């Protein structure tokens, strides 16, 4: 993720970039990290699309027939997009999943989207017929870029949420977590600005 952020800064130094229209897109584990970047650094991306992401790394590891991660399950929980979804409150999210994906089941993406919606967030999902984890019978990119087209970053949202298990990822817009009481739990906070600035 540091490489991505450094690359973004290098591109901004050489080109005129509209910082209100930066989007993140990733496929499979790239989708996981697209979501994590948005959760760890709210206020950078106007929108995120994740294609077939493992969003619950604990469930993904437990269900796998081979080891994907050498990290303990406690660490995977602290770094799973589904556990940190509150931080996406002000980010437009779009999930694309293949109906025939056997590597990461479509139900995992549905659980992620359902959690977003239960929190009142806008989150779009498309389950594509005939698509497995490798082969898309229809290129999803036109749908994705159509979704990105009108999305603009909100710089000072009135309500902000943070979910984190690591203080280094404890800031969003004007809100910050400065202390966590338990090292293996995820701290969560939501705050709203009143019209008078309090």
XYZ file of C-alpha atoms in Angstrom:
198
model
C 0.000 0.000 0.000
C 2.921 2.343 0.641
C 4.065 1.723 -2.933
C 0.626 2.705 -4.262
C 0.504 5.906 -2.199
C 4.050 6.854 -3.243
C 3.190 6.184 -6.881
C 0.127 8.410 -6.594
C 2.287 11.235 -5.233
C 4.826 10.761 -8.040
C 2.081 10.906 -10.672
C 0.640 14.062 -9.089
C 4.085 15.677 -9.285
C 4.297 15.061 -13.043
C 0.687 15.429 -14.181
C -2.348 17.560 -13.444
C -4.515 15.184 -11.442
C -8.024 15.968 -10.224
C -7.738 14.889 -6.587
C -11.523 14.806 -6.298
C -11.708 12.032 -8.910
C -9.176 9.387 -7.878
C -10.549 5.846 -8.006
C -9.272 2.497 -6.791
C -9.833 -0.763 -8.646
C -8.539 -4.237 -7.817
C -9.227 -7.859 -8.667
C -9.064 -10.817 -6.241
C -6.461 -9.915 -3.561
C -6.049 -6.632 -5.449
C -9.727 -6.037 -4.636
C -9.007 -6.783 -0.985
C -6.290 -4.143 -0.973
C -8.407 -1.651 -2.906
C -10.978 -1.910 -0.107
C -8.303 -1.808 2.618
C -6.721 1.317 1.112
C -10.102 3.039 1.228
C -10.698 1.868 4.799
C -7.245 2.824 6.051
C -7.027 6.145 4.203
C -10.541 7.586 3.935
C -10.652 10.795 1.965
C -8.336 9.750 -0.885
C -10.613 7.794 -3.207
C -13.905 9.057 -4.590
C -14.902 5.481 -5.357
C -13.621 1.915 -5.090
C -14.401 -1.159 -7.155
C -13.396 -4.614 -5.949
C -13.704 -7.556 -8.323
C -14.163 -10.877 -6.492
C -12.229 -9.787 -3.379
C -11.620 -11.982 -0.364
C -13.214 -9.491 2.037
C -13.269 -11.778 5.099
C -9.715 -13.072 5.326
C -10.470 -15.269 8.344
C -13.346 -17.069 6.612
C -11.342 -17.275 3.378
C -8.382 -18.899 5.138
C -10.549 -21.323 7.117
C -12.400 -22.474 3.980
C -9.284 -22.790 1.782
C -7.754 -26.144 0.881
C -4.277 -24.579 1.019
C -2.641 -21.901 3.171
C -2.832 -18.403 1.652
C -1.448 -16.496 4.605
C 1.094 -17.374 7.291
C -0.344 -14.711 9.595
C -2.450 -15.852 12.567
C -6.234 -15.530 12.351
C -6.179 -12.668 14.889
C -4.017 -10.627 12.507
C -6.203 -11.525 9.524
C -9.274 -10.269 11.401
C -7.616 -6.902 12.068
C -6.870 -6.631 8.332
C -10.115 -7.900 6.796
C -12.175 -5.391 4.812
C -15.420 -6.807 6.203
C -14.267 -5.979 9.751
C -13.332 -2.378 8.874
C -16.268 -1.536 6.630
C -17.436 1.387 8.787
C -14.510 3.427 7.460
C -16.104 3.343 3.982
C -19.063 5.477 5.111
C -18.185 8.304 2.701
C -16.803 6.233 -0.194
C -18.820 4.880 -3.118
C -18.211 1.131 -3.351
C -18.946 -1.253 -6.214
C -18.358 -5.009 -5.967
C -18.318 -7.284 -9.019
C -18.343 -11.055 -8.556
C -18.538 -14.043 -10.874
C -21.529 -16.301 -10.332
C -19.350 -19.356 -11.026
C -16.372 -18.307 -8.883
C -15.265 -21.331 -6.822
C -12.122 -19.660 -5.424
C -13.996 -16.913 -3.580
C -17.681 -17.676 -3.378
C -20.123 -14.931 -4.422
C -21.736 -15.232 -0.974
C -18.624 -13.608 0.526
C -19.135 -10.465 -1.551
C -22.853 -10.506 -0.726
C -22.034 -10.577 3.021
C -19.695 -7.595 2.572
C -22.306 -5.610 0.634
C -25.045 -6.559 3.116
C -22.895 -5.230 5.977
C -22.361 -1.943 4.102
C -26.079 -1.614 3.447
C -26.985 -2.487 7.046
C -24.847 0.493 8.089
C -26.726 2.693 5.623
C -23.916 2.994 3.058
C -24.402 2.998 -0.682
C -22.798 -0.142 -2.066
C -23.510 -1.590 -5.498
C -22.986 -5.239 -6.442
C -23.215 -7.121 -9.719
C -23.070 -10.927 -9.837
C -22.033 -11.763 -13.399
C -23.378 -14.895 -15.073
C -20.827 -17.231 -16.619
C -17.900 -15.574 -14.827
C -15.497 -17.620 -12.730
C -12.432 -16.342 -10.861
C -10.360 -16.094 -14.038
C -12.573 -15.728 -17.087
C -15.163 -12.961 -17.549
C -17.427 -13.726 -20.537
C -18.199 -9.991 -20.654
C -15.593 -7.320 -19.912
C -16.721 -5.642 -16.653
C -14.543 -2.530 -17.214
C -17.184 -0.492 -19.107
C -19.632 -1.016 -16.189
C -16.944 -0.095 -13.674
C -15.885 3.103 -15.436
C -19.533 4.054 -15.894
C -19.903 3.689 -12.105
C -16.798 5.835 -11.487
C -17.847 8.528 -13.981
C -19.914 10.805 -11.721
C -18.288 10.022 -8.358
C -16.516 12.914 -6.642
C -14.644 12.910 -3.353
C -16.374 14.563 -0.421
C -13.686 16.501 1.462
C -15.542 17.457 4.649
C -18.357 14.996 5.308
C -20.624 15.843 8.235
C -20.591 12.274 9.561
C -17.398 10.212 9.715
C -16.758 6.661 10.903
C -13.504 4.886 11.678
C -12.933 1.182 12.301
C -9.361 0.100 13.019
C -7.264 -2.285 15.031
C -4.114 -0.226 14.432
C -3.620 3.386 15.520
C -1.568 4.171 12.411
C -4.850 3.774 10.492
C -6.917 5.680 13.045
C -7.627 8.924 11.114
C -10.412 9.854 8.735
C -11.085 13.400 7.554
C -11.459 15.430 10.781
C -11.793 12.449 13.169
C -9.038 10.481 14.918
C -8.737 7.512 17.277
C -5.868 8.099 19.720
C -6.142 5.027 21.950
C -7.293 1.419 21.685
C -7.995 -0.479 24.891
C -7.368 -3.962 23.523
C -4.669 -4.900 21.000
C -6.726 -7.647 19.344
C -10.019 -5.774 19.035
C -11.177 -3.316 16.409
C -11.997 0.131 17.719
C -14.957 1.862 16.088
C -16.251 5.403 16.337
C -18.784 7.522 14.467
C -19.087 11.277 14.937
C -21.111 14.043 13.306
C -20.443 17.764 12.935
C -23.255 20.096 13.913
C -24.015 23.242 11.960
C -22.232 25.353 14.590
C -19.020 23.367 14.089
C -19.193 21.325 17.308
